[in-house]
Amino acid sequence: MFKKVHLRLTLLCAGITAVIMIIMSLCYLYVSEKGLYRNQFQSFKNDINTITTNLEQQSVISMEWLSKMEAQGKYLFFVLDNGIPFLYNQLKDYEGELPKKQLLDECLNAYNNTFMIEPSVQTSSSYVSYHFEFEFTSDITNMKYFSSVINMGKASSCLEIIVLSSQESLEKQIWTQRQRFILIDITAILLLTVFSFIFTGKLLRPIMENQQKQIQFVSSASHELRTPLAVILSATECCKTAPSDKREGFLNTIQNEGLRMSSLINDMLTLSQSDNHRFSIQIKPVELDTLLMNSFEAFEPLAKEKFITFNIRLPEEALPLCSADPERISQVVSILLHNAISYTPDNGKIELALSHDKEHFCISVKDNGIGISDEDKEKIFDRFYRAEKSRSTKGHFGLGLSIAYEIVKAHGGNIFVTDADGGGSVFTVMLNT
Ligand code: ADP
């Protein structure tokens, strides 16, 4: 399911960014091509102005000058004298050459269509000239041309000088620019897809992990609930047929298993509240030494039952108050003490201690019990995790430390475990002062 979502998200992200990028590229190309065209046309007009001035200064049109200009390859000239092609124009087409005659006809047609005037009808007084610039597409050469018709009077003749400039180089420039953009866009889209894939993968990972944890949590919870439920059902069945003096034993079993289930459900509710950020923490000033003393007294009898030497070590000087939720911190200490007593064999040793420095209060529970392997140390704060060697311990579901972790985290503190000197473990809770 996540693979599909991952792919869809990748396509969506890459698609949206690609569309935006393509639209922007097209806009840029449009503006830039318009600019190129405008500049080229403007430069053609400027050239025509220069050519016109030059021609005006010649008393007789110099064919040599025109040939020189044409030889530069930028322009094509045609001269009409009273509408008749001038000697200058060799309008006969040679093989491999431009079909000049047709080109001239096409240009004059375009000129007439654009300006609706008959070129031959133009009259002009001596040395007064005017010119029009326009653009036309030749069907013969399949090319666009900038062209200009310069009307000029020389002595008794009315001359028309037609200048053509092919847009081939402009088109080449535009085409190269388009190719570059296509290449850039394709590369960018490919890179975008790769990055989108990586980023959406990173984005989805916590969600995937969370879902995995939820699945694991539900399956572990069902598993843990099934055991006491099975015991309750079989005890109920036995209770039905058992003689009355044996019934109490079955009823006690049912009650104990019921209590186990209730404690497990309470633990699961606490964790689910923490996951939904509904974990209520009532922060108030707390005397941590008094709180620890109360926990110590509560667990003393349990320790005595196992002949465990149970000590408490508190600082001698008066402590500043700690901002914390006393109920929750008591719960954390209870979890740690309960574990210490459970995982420490008879005649063992447990010490509950409190210390502080400028920034932290430090609560520690040290035992000389079975200890925790390095591999397990990384996992014991996970939900329903129990180290293999502690599996037989009844009444332990593997939720205690995960609850302690959530409570300490909600206080902005830190909880960790280390090995105790000479075997056993030390659980330390750091709370901010
Ligand atoms: P549980 O209810 O099983 O004790 P916890 O979350 O409190 O669950 O602890 C998880 C596991 O961490 C335990 O199953 C046990 O393997 C290990 N553990 C916790 N405290 C101790 C300890 N003081 N000494 C040795 N192992 C411990």
Tab-separated table of C-alpha atoms and ligand atoms in Angstrom:
chain	number	residue	atom	x	y	z
A	1	MET	CA	0.000	0.000	0.000
A	2	PHE	CA	2.787	2.414	0.966
A	3	LYS	CA	4.646	1.602	-2.254
A	4	LYS	CA	1.656	2.785	-4.266
A	5	VAL	CA	1.263	5.926	-2.152
A	6	HIS	CA	5.002	6.561	-2.491
A	7	LEU	CA	4.842	6.277	-6.278
A	8	ARG	CA	1.726	8.427	-6.512
A	9	LEU	CA	3.207	11.113	-4.275
A	10	THR	CA	6.413	11.070	-6.314
A	11	LEU	CA	4.486	11.475	-9.570
A	12	LEU	CA	2.292	14.180	-8.064
A	13	CYS	CA	5.197	16.226	-6.703
A	14	ALA	CA	7.349	15.778	-9.798
A	15	GLY	CA	4.320	16.345	-12.081
A	16	ILE	CA	3.220	19.587	-10.442
A	17	THR	CA	6.740	21.004	-10.355
A	18	ALA	CA	7.370	19.891	-13.934
A	19	VAL	CA	4.155	21.541	-15.180
A	20	ILE	CA	5.048	24.792	-13.397
A	21	MET	CA	8.582	24.614	-14.807
A	22	ILE	CA	7.364	23.917	-18.368
A	23	ILE	CA	4.846	26.781	-18.208
A	24	MET	CA	7.576	29.134	-16.989
A	25	SER	CA	9.978	27.927	-19.687
A	26	LEU	CA	7.327	28.475	-22.366
A	27	CYS	CA	6.623	31.981	-21.058
A	28	TYR	CA	10.339	32.749	-21.039
A	29	LEU	CA	10.779	31.359	-24.566
A	30	TYR	CA	7.798	33.374	-25.822
A	31	VAL	CA	9.115	36.636	-24.357
A	32	SER	CA	12.686	35.943	-25.451
A	33	GLU	CA	11.697	34.971	-29.025
A	34	LYS	CA	9.518	38.063	-29.327
A	35	GLY	CA	12.486	40.140	-28.163
A	36	LEU	CA	14.853	38.480	-30.641
A	37	TYR	CA	12.406	39.051	-33.483
A	38	ARG	CA	11.847	42.686	-32.474
A	39	ASN	CA	15.595	43.340	-32.264
A	40	GLN	CA	16.244	41.716	-35.627
A	41	PHE	CA	13.458	43.655	-37.320
A	42	GLN	CA	14.673	46.875	-35.698
A	43	SER	CA	18.224	46.251	-36.868
A	44	PHE	CA	16.871	45.548	-40.384
A	45	LYS	CA	14.982	48.869	-40.309
A	46	ASN	CA	18.122	50.688	-39.185
A	47	ASP	CA	20.096	49.085	-42.001
A	48	ILE	CA	17.424	50.143	-44.489
A	49	ASN	CA	17.655	53.718	-43.219
A	50	THR	CA	21.416	53.646	-43.774
A	51	ILE	CA	21.013	52.041	-47.214
A	52	THR	CA	18.379	54.633	-48.196
A	53	THR	CA	20.606	57.515	-47.100
A	54	ASN	CA	23.475	56.000	-49.034
A	55	LEU	CA	21.385	55.562	-52.173
A	56	GLU	CA	19.988	59.066	-51.892
A	57	GLN	CA	23.514	60.448	-51.943
A	58	GLN	CA	24.352	58.627	-55.173
A	59	SER	CA	23.332	60.691	-58.225
A	60	VAL	CA	23.067	57.491	-60.209
A	61	ILE	CA	22.424	54.225	-58.427
A	62	SER	CA	25.748	52.443	-58.246
A	63	MET	CA	25.323	48.824	-59.244
A	64	GLU	CA	28.771	48.131	-57.989
A	65	TRP	CA	27.810	49.316	-54.487
A	66	LEU	CA	24.657	47.177	-54.550
A	67	SER	CA	26.676	44.113	-55.656
A	68	LYS	CA	29.133	44.698	-52.854
A	69	MET	CA	26.349	44.880	-50.315
A	70	GLU	CA	24.744	41.719	-51.713
A	71	ALA	CA	28.082	39.940	-51.658
A	72	GLN	CA	28.116	40.284	-47.843
A	73	GLY	CA	25.329	37.684	-47.958
A	74	LYS	CA	22.974	39.525	-45.663
A	75	TYR	CA	20.714	41.182	-48.210
A	76	LEU	CA	19.203	40.566	-51.640
A	77	PHE	CA	18.529	43.618	-53.825
A	78	PHE	CA	16.131	44.140	-56.717
A	79	VAL	CA	15.848	47.429	-58.548
A	80	LEU	CA	12.781	48.335	-60.634
A	81	ASP	CA	12.803	51.305	-62.917
A	82	ASN	CA	9.221	52.505	-63.391
A	83	GLY	CA	8.090	48.982	-62.505
A	84	ILE	CA	10.515	47.289	-64.938
A	85	PRO	CA	13.353	45.171	-63.530
A	86	PHE	CA	16.604	47.046	-63.818
A	87	LEU	CA	19.568	45.706	-65.683
A	88	TYR	CA	21.202	44.987	-62.359
A	89	ASN	CA	18.851	42.093	-61.777
A	90	GLN	CA	19.791	38.950	-63.549
A	91	LEU	CA	16.414	37.426	-62.841
A	92	LYS	CA	17.190	34.272	-64.701
A	93	ASP	CA	17.589	31.485	-62.195
A	94	TYR	CA	20.649	29.292	-62.266
A	95	GLU	CA	20.738	25.801	-60.923
A	96	GLY	CA	21.269	25.760	-57.177
A	97	GLU	CA	20.550	29.457	-56.911
A	98	LEU	CA	17.603	31.228	-55.353
A	99	PRO	CA	14.558	31.481	-57.666
A	100	LYS	CA	14.903	35.267	-57.723
A	101	LYS	CA	12.080	36.065	-60.122
A	102	GLN	CA	9.460	34.219	-58.099
A	103	LEU	CA	10.853	35.624	-54.878
A	104	LEU	CA	10.524	39.155	-56.250
A	105	ASP	CA	6.923	38.478	-57.349
A	106	GLU	CA	6.050	37.043	-53.942
A	107	CYS	CA	7.606	40.034	-52.215
A	108	LEU	CA	5.745	42.557	-54.399
A	109	ASN	CA	2.473	40.677	-53.862
A	110	ALA	CA	3.000	40.782	-50.122
A	111	TYR	CA	3.884	44.463	-50.384
A	112	ASN	CA	0.712	45.233	-52.310
A	113	ASN	CA	-1.416	43.163	-49.959
A	114	THR	CA	0.107	44.789	-46.899
A	115	PHE	CA	0.020	48.370	-48.039
A	116	MET	CA	-2.737	48.119	-50.699
A	117	ILE	CA	-0.844	50.199	-53.246
A	118	GLU	CA	0.400	49.519	-56.717
A	119	PRO	CA	4.155	49.966	-56.770
A	120	SER	CA	4.136	51.116	-60.377
A	121	VAL	CA	1.622	53.869	-59.590
A	122	GLN	CA	4.016	55.542	-57.171
A	123	THR	CA	5.256	58.891	-58.302
A	124	SER	CA	7.863	60.759	-56.560
A	125	SER	CA	9.639	64.015	-56.895
A	126	SER	CA	13.368	63.971	-57.418
A	127	TYR	CA	15.551	62.807	-54.508
A	128	VAL	CA	12.579	62.361	-52.144
A	129	SER	CA	12.338	58.802	-51.015
A	130	TYR	CA	10.227	56.721	-48.698
A	131	HIS	CA	10.312	53.117	-47.693
A	132	PHE	CA	8.134	50.450	-46.025
A	133	GLU	CA	9.320	47.490	-44.059
A	134	PHE	CA	7.304	44.303	-43.781
A	135	GLU	CA	7.600	40.575	-43.420
A	136	PHE	CA	6.504	37.807	-45.727
A	137	THR	CA	6.812	34.051	-46.037
A	138	SER	CA	7.961	32.657	-49.338
A	139	ASP	CA	6.147	29.519	-50.496
A	140	ILE	CA	9.013	28.766	-52.862
A	141	THR	CA	11.932	28.893	-50.469
A	142	ASN	CA	9.744	28.085	-47.455
A	143	MET	CA	11.454	30.831	-45.549
A	144	LYS	CA	10.478	34.043	-43.844
A	145	TYR	CA	11.943	37.337	-45.027
A	146	PHE	CA	12.176	40.842	-43.695
A	147	SER	CA	11.749	43.072	-46.688
A	148	SER	CA	11.655	46.694	-47.530
A	149	VAL	CA	10.536	48.581	-50.630
A	150	ILE	CA	12.396	51.841	-51.040
A	151	ASN	CA	10.738	54.279	-53.429
A	152	MET	CA	13.089	56.820	-54.788
A	153	GLY	CA	13.031	59.377	-57.555
A	154	LYS	CA	16.153	59.744	-59.679
A	155	ALA	CA	15.962	62.275	-62.538
A	156	SER	CA	12.894	61.260	-64.537
A	157	SER	CA	12.695	57.704	-63.291
A	158	CYS	CA	10.817	56.368	-60.349
A	159	LEU	CA	12.964	53.660	-58.780
A	160	GLU	CA	11.868	50.908	-56.481
A	161	ILE	CA	14.651	49.189	-54.581
A	162	ILE	CA	13.485	45.981	-52.976
A	163	VAL	CA	15.639	44.657	-50.170
A	164	LEU	CA	15.173	41.135	-48.767
A	165	SER	CA	16.785	39.679	-45.694
A	166	SER	CA	16.179	36.043	-44.878
A	167	GLN	CA	15.184	35.172	-41.287
A	168	GLU	CA	17.121	31.897	-41.496
A	169	SER	CA	19.716	32.883	-38.900
A	170	LEU	CA	17.008	34.172	-36.553
A	171	GLU	CA	15.083	30.918	-36.911
A	172	LYS	CA	18.264	28.940	-36.295
A	173	GLN	CA	18.915	30.981	-33.164
A	174	ILE	CA	15.346	30.419	-31.950
A	175	TRP	CA	15.518	26.689	-32.704
A	176	THR	CA	18.837	26.292	-30.850
A	177	GLN	CA	17.351	28.113	-27.872
A	178	ARG	CA	14.295	25.820	-27.923
A	179	GLN	CA	16.479	22.712	-28.111
A	180	ARG	CA	18.495	23.929	-25.116
A	181	PHE	CA	15.324	24.494	-23.132
A	182	ILE	CA	13.936	21.075	-24.031
A	183	LEU	CA	17.207	19.501	-22.873
A	184	ILE	CA	17.281	21.527	-19.644
A	185	ASP	CA	13.606	20.726	-18.944
A	186	ILE	CA	14.054	16.984	-19.537
A	187	THR	CA	17.118	16.894	-17.257
A	188	ALA	CA	15.310	18.934	-14.609
A	189	ILE	CA	12.227	16.658	-14.765
A	190	LEU	CA	14.398	13.565	-14.361
A	191	LEU	CA	16.229	15.105	-11.396
A	192	LEU	CA	12.914	16.257	-9.929
A	193	THR	CA	11.502	12.745	-10.148
A	194	VAL	CA	14.547	11.286	-8.407
A	195	PHE	CA	14.494	13.931	-5.652
A	196	SER	CA	10.711	13.638	-5.232
A	197	PHE	CA	11.131	9.872	-4.859
A	198	ILE	CA	13.798	10.345	-2.180
A	199	PHE	CA	11.989	13.115	-0.316
A	200	THR	CA	8.538	11.513	-0.349
A	201	GLY	CA	10.211	8.299	0.820
A	202	LYS	CA	11.747	10.207	3.745
A	203	LEU	CA	8.388	11.868	4.416
A	204	LEU	CA	6.545	8.556	4.444
A	205	ARG	CA	9.095	6.646	6.526
A	206	PRO	CA	7.871	7.863	9.956
A	207	ILE	CA	4.258	7.172	8.912
A	208	MET	CA	5.246	3.668	7.744
A	209	GLU	CA	7.157	3.030	10.953
A	210	ASN	CA	4.256	4.322	12.982
A	211	GLN	CA	1.831	2.054	11.187
A	212	GLN	CA	4.184	-0.865	11.690
A	213	LYS	CA	4.345	-0.050	15.394
A	214	GLN	CA	0.552	0.177	15.605
A	215	ILE	CA	0.184	-3.228	13.948
A	216	GLN	CA	2.800	-4.649	16.314
A	217	PHE	CA	1.089	-3.011	19.289
A	218	VAL	CA	-2.356	-4.398	18.435
A	219	SER	CA	-0.997	-7.884	17.822
A	220	SER	CA	1.052	-7.864	21.066
A	221	ALA	CA	-1.905	-6.470	23.035
A	222	SER	CA	-4.235	-9.166	21.676
A	223	HIS	CA	-1.648	-11.792	22.510
A	224	GLU	CA	-1.219	-10.532	26.090
A	225	LEU	CA	-4.977	-10.267	26.650
A	226	ARG	CA	-5.624	-13.744	25.291
A	227	THR	CA	-3.628	-15.480	28.043
A	228	PRO	CA	-5.563	-14.154	31.083
A	229	LEU	CA	-8.803	-14.468	29.125
A	230	ALA	CA	-8.113	-18.142	28.401
A	231	VAL	CA	-7.349	-18.720	32.099
A	232	ILE	CA	-10.587	-16.919	33.127
A	233	LEU	CA	-12.671	-18.981	30.672
A	234	SER	CA	-11.223	-22.302	31.742
A	235	ALA	CA	-11.498	-21.368	35.468
A	236	THR	CA	-15.155	-20.412	34.907
A	237	GLU	CA	-15.765	-23.735	33.181
A	238	CYS	CA	-14.119	-25.639	36.048
A	239	CYS	CA	-16.015	-23.542	38.601
A	240	LYS	CA	-19.339	-24.780	37.158
A	241	THR	CA	-18.634	-28.432	37.931
A	242	ALA	CA	-16.179	-28.113	40.870
A	243	PRO	CA	-17.272	-29.086	44.366
A	244	SER	CA	-18.120	-26.031	46.474
A	245	ASP	CA	-14.925	-26.222	48.626
A	246	LYS	CA	-12.721	-25.926	45.513
A	247	ARG	CA	-14.690	-23.105	43.915
A	248	GLU	CA	-12.982	-20.350	45.898
A	249	GLY	CA	-9.632	-21.243	44.375
A	250	PHE	CA	-11.064	-20.879	40.851
A	251	LEU	CA	-12.798	-17.618	41.799
A	252	ASN	CA	-9.469	-16.250	43.100
A	253	THR	CA	-7.795	-17.195	39.820
A	254	ILE	CA	-10.547	-15.424	37.879
A	255	GLN	CA	-10.137	-12.321	40.070
A	256	ASN	CA	-6.321	-12.268	39.729
A	257	GLU	CA	-6.450	-12.689	35.961
A	258	GLY	CA	-9.163	-10.005	35.799
A	259	LEU	CA	-6.888	-7.623	37.731
A	260	ARG	CA	-4.009	-8.478	35.382
A	261	MET	CA	-6.181	-7.640	32.395
A	262	SER	CA	-7.347	-4.430	33.991
A	263	SER	CA	-3.744	-3.334	34.696
A	264	LEU	CA	-2.731	-4.182	31.125
A	265	ILE	CA	-5.673	-2.219	29.716
A	266	ASN	CA	-4.787	0.773	31.923
A	267	ASP	CA	-1.205	0.661	30.633
A	268	MET	CA	-2.393	0.516	27.030
A	269	LEU	CA	-4.749	3.449	27.632
A	270	THR	CA	-1.894	5.511	29.088
A	271	LEU	CA	0.249	4.831	26.010
A	272	SER	CA	-2.573	5.551	23.608
A	273	GLN	CA	-3.225	8.880	25.395
A	274	SER	CA	0.445	9.693	25.023
A	275	ASP	CA	0.304	8.869	21.291
A	276	ASN	CA	-2.719	11.131	20.831
A	277	HIS	CA	-1.028	13.908	22.816
A	278	ARG	CA	-3.788	13.633	25.410
A	279	PHE	CA	-1.283	12.749	28.093
A	280	SER	CA	-2.149	15.171	30.880
A	281	ILE	CA	0.781	16.445	32.913
A	282	GLN	CA	-0.075	18.646	35.890
A	283	ILE	CA	3.162	20.496	36.528
A	284	LYS	CA	3.638	21.870	40.034
A	285	PRO	CA	6.543	22.433	42.430
A	286	VAL	CA	7.524	19.053	43.847
A	287	GLU	CA	9.796	18.079	46.728
A	288	LEU	CA	11.519	15.175	45.029
A	289	ASP	CA	13.152	13.858	48.214
A	290	THR	CA	9.738	13.487	49.896
A	291	LEU	CA	8.320	11.851	46.767
A	292	LEU	CA	11.168	9.309	46.659
A	293	MET	CA	10.853	8.642	50.381
A	294	ASN	CA	7.168	7.783	49.914
A	295	SER	CA	7.968	5.409	47.023
A	296	PHE	CA	10.720	3.817	49.102
A	297	GLU	CA	8.314	3.166	51.960
A	298	ALA	CA	5.699	1.746	49.584
A	299	PHE	CA	8.144	-0.811	48.119
A	300	GLU	CA	9.974	-1.726	51.310
A	301	PRO	CA	7.605	-4.586	52.220
A	302	LEU	CA	7.878	-6.081	48.722
A	303	ALA	CA	11.681	-5.970	48.931
A	304	LYS	CA	11.589	-7.533	52.376
A	305	GLU	CA	9.556	-10.464	51.019
A	306	LYS	CA	12.552	-11.304	48.783
A	307	PHE	CA	15.101	-10.510	51.492
A	308	ILE	CA	16.471	-7.712	49.325
A	309	THR	CA	18.608	-5.034	50.960
A	310	PHE	CA	16.760	-1.892	49.966
A	311	ASN	CA	18.394	1.519	50.588
A	312	ILE	CA	17.648	5.105	49.794
A	313	ARG	CA	20.286	7.819	49.399
A	314	LEU	CA	19.112	11.447	49.476
A	315	PRO	CA	21.184	14.659	49.471
A	316	GLU	CA	21.750	16.059	52.917
A	317	GLU	CA	21.193	19.694	52.004
A	318	ALA	CA	17.746	21.118	51.274
A	319	LEU	CA	16.797	20.662	47.630
A	320	PRO	CA	15.186	23.223	45.350
A	321	LEU	CA	11.663	22.387	44.205
A	322	CYS	CA	11.334	20.503	40.934
A	323	SER	CA	8.640	21.462	38.388
A	324	ALA	CA	6.975	18.152	37.593
A	325	ASP	CA	3.786	16.139	37.842
A	326	PRO	CA	4.180	14.318	41.209
A	327	GLU	CA	1.712	11.542	40.285
A	328	ARG	CA	3.488	10.748	37.030
A	329	ILE	CA	6.996	10.899	38.492
A	330	SER	CA	5.834	8.567	41.297
A	331	GLN	CA	4.559	6.238	38.563
A	332	VAL	CA	7.994	6.252	36.894
A	333	VAL	CA	9.778	5.506	40.188
A	334	SER	CA	7.271	2.714	40.925
A	335	ILE	CA	7.887	1.127	37.509
A	336	LEU	CA	11.655	1.204	38.071
A	337	LEU	CA	11.437	-0.143	41.614
A	338	HIS	CA	8.943	-2.815	40.619
A	339	ASN	CA	11.273	-3.964	37.848
A	340	ALA	CA	14.327	-3.838	40.114
A	341	ILE	CA	12.599	-6.041	42.676
A	342	SER	CA	11.282	-8.395	39.969
A	343	TYR	CA	14.619	-8.841	38.202
A	344	THR	CA	16.792	-9.051	41.328
A	345	PRO	CA	17.094	-12.475	42.936
A	346	ASP	CA	16.455	-13.082	46.653
A	347	ASN	CA	19.062	-11.528	48.995
A	348	GLY	CA	19.961	-9.002	46.323
A	349	LYS	CA	20.591	-5.296	46.745
A	350	ILE	CA	18.688	-2.246	45.471
A	351	GLU	CA	19.450	1.410	45.970
A	352	LEU	CA	17.169	4.353	45.214
A	353	ALA	CA	19.123	7.621	44.999
A	354	LEU	CA	18.593	11.300	44.290
A	355	SER	CA	21.202	13.891	43.404
A	356	HIS	CA	21.186	17.241	41.651
A	357	ASP	CA	23.374	19.794	39.946
A	358	LYS	CA	22.669	23.255	38.506
A	359	GLU	CA	20.646	21.959	35.577
A	360	HIS	CA	19.286	18.544	36.512
A	361	PHE	CA	17.733	16.364	39.166
A	362	CYS	CA	18.951	12.834	38.846
A	363	ILE	CA	16.885	9.899	40.159
A	364	SER	CA	18.538	6.496	39.933
A	365	VAL	CA	17.510	2.934	40.728
A	366	LYS	CA	20.451	0.550	41.006
A	367	ASP	CA	20.177	-3.211	41.481
A	368	ASN	CA	22.517	-6.184	41.379
A	369	GLY	CA	20.009	-8.343	39.525
A	370	ILE	CA	20.078	-10.220	36.221
A	371	GLY	CA	21.321	-7.183	34.287
A	372	ILE	CA	20.505	-6.217	30.711
A	373	SER	CA	22.548	-7.133	27.636
A	374	ASP	CA	23.714	-4.324	25.330
A	375	GLU	CA	21.403	-5.608	22.604
A	376	ASP	CA	18.391	-5.500	24.939
A	377	LYS	CA	19.326	-2.053	26.274
A	378	GLU	CA	18.331	-0.572	22.895
A	379	LYS	CA	14.938	-2.269	22.916
A	380	ILE	CA	13.627	-2.336	26.481
A	381	PHE	CA	11.875	1.037	26.074
A	382	ASP	CA	9.884	-0.378	23.124
A	383	ARG	CA	6.315	-1.444	23.722
A	384	PHE	CA	5.748	-5.065	24.751
A	385	TYR	CA	9.466	-5.799	24.637
A	386	ARG	CA	10.747	-8.244	27.208
A	387	ALA	CA	14.228	-9.650	27.312
A	388	GLU	CA	14.281	-13.403	26.825
A	389	LYS	CA	15.574	-14.141	30.327
A	390	SER	CA	12.753	-12.174	32.000
A	391	ARG	CA	9.920	-13.745	29.994
A	392	SER	CA	8.907	-16.068	32.790
A	393	THR	CA	8.239	-13.169	35.171
A	394	LYS	CA	4.473	-13.105	35.655
A	395	GLY	CA	2.506	-9.869	35.674
A	396	HIS	CA	4.998	-8.171	33.354
A	397	PHE	CA	3.773	-7.225	29.890
A	398	GLY	CA	6.730	-5.214	28.652
A	399	LEU	CA	4.882	-1.876	28.859
A	400	GLY	CA	6.303	-0.424	32.085
A	401	LEU	CA	9.462	1.153	30.662
A	402	SER	CA	7.673	2.486	27.575
A	403	ILE	CA	5.211	4.270	29.896
A	404	ALA	CA	8.124	5.593	31.995
A	405	TYR	CA	9.820	6.792	28.793
A	406	GLU	CA	6.680	8.681	27.629
A	407	ILE	CA	6.237	10.335	31.043
A	408	VAL	CA	9.869	11.462	31.258
A	409	LYS	CA	9.746	12.674	27.638
A	410	ALA	CA	6.600	14.708	28.417
A	411	HIS	CA	8.608	16.397	31.202
A	412	GLY	CA	11.390	17.251	28.750
A	413	GLY	CA	13.716	14.893	30.635
A	414	ASN	CA	15.723	11.831	29.792
A	415	ILE	CA	15.745	8.182	30.913
A	416	PHE	CA	18.468	5.618	30.229
A	417	VAL	CA	19.982	2.418	31.520
A	418	THR	CA	23.594	1.492	32.231
A	419	ASP	CA	25.341	-1.514	33.767
A	420	ALA	CA	25.900	-1.445	37.503
A	421	ASP	CA	29.402	-2.099	38.834
A	422	GLY	CA	29.611	-5.764	39.773
A	423	GLY	CA	26.523	-6.757	37.723
A	424	GLY	CA	22.926	-5.594	37.579
A	425	SER	CA	21.554	-2.380	36.091
A	426	VAL	CA	21.162	1.285	36.892
A	427	PHE	CA	18.135	3.170	35.553
A	428	THR	CA	18.629	6.940	35.585
A	429	VAL	CA	15.975	9.637	35.142
A	430	MET	CA	17.177	13.179	34.464
A	431	LEU	CA	14.706	16.002	35.064
A	432	ASN	CA	15.365	19.673	34.417
A	433	THR	CA	15.654	21.900	37.467
B	1	ADP	P1	8.043	-5.543	32.075
B	1	ADP	O1	6.654	-5.299	32.452
B	1	ADP	O2	8.245	-6.793	31.279
B	1	ADP	O3	9.005	-5.399	33.191
B	1	ADP	P2	9.228	-3.181	31.167
B	1	ADP	O4	8.920	-2.342	30.010
B	1	ADP	O5	9.143	-2.547	32.518
B	1	ADP	O6	8.318	-4.426	31.041
B	1	ADP	O7	10.664	-3.776	30.994
B	1	ADP	C1	11.018	-4.288	29.751
B	1	ADP	C2	12.098	-5.315	29.904
B	1	ADP	O8	13.288	-4.687	30.378
B	1	ADP	C3	11.796	-6.357	30.914
B	1	ADP	O9	11.033	-7.375	30.348
B	1	ADP	C4	13.182	-6.827	31.298
B	1	ADP	O10	13.651	-7.739	30.343
B	1	ADP	C5	14.006	-5.598	31.193
B	1	ADP	N1	14.228	-4.943	32.484
B	1	ADP	C6	13.591	-3.882	32.997
B	1	ADP	N2	14.089	-3.552	34.197
B	1	ADP	C7	15.074	-4.414	34.457
B	1	ADP	C8	16.003	-4.610	35.538
B	1	ADP	N3	15.998	-3.809	36.633
B	1	ADP	N4	16.895	-5.599	35.440
B	1	ADP	C9	16.933	-6.419	34.374
B	1	ADP	N5	16.109	-6.307	33.310
B	1	ADP	C10	15.184	-5.314	33.346
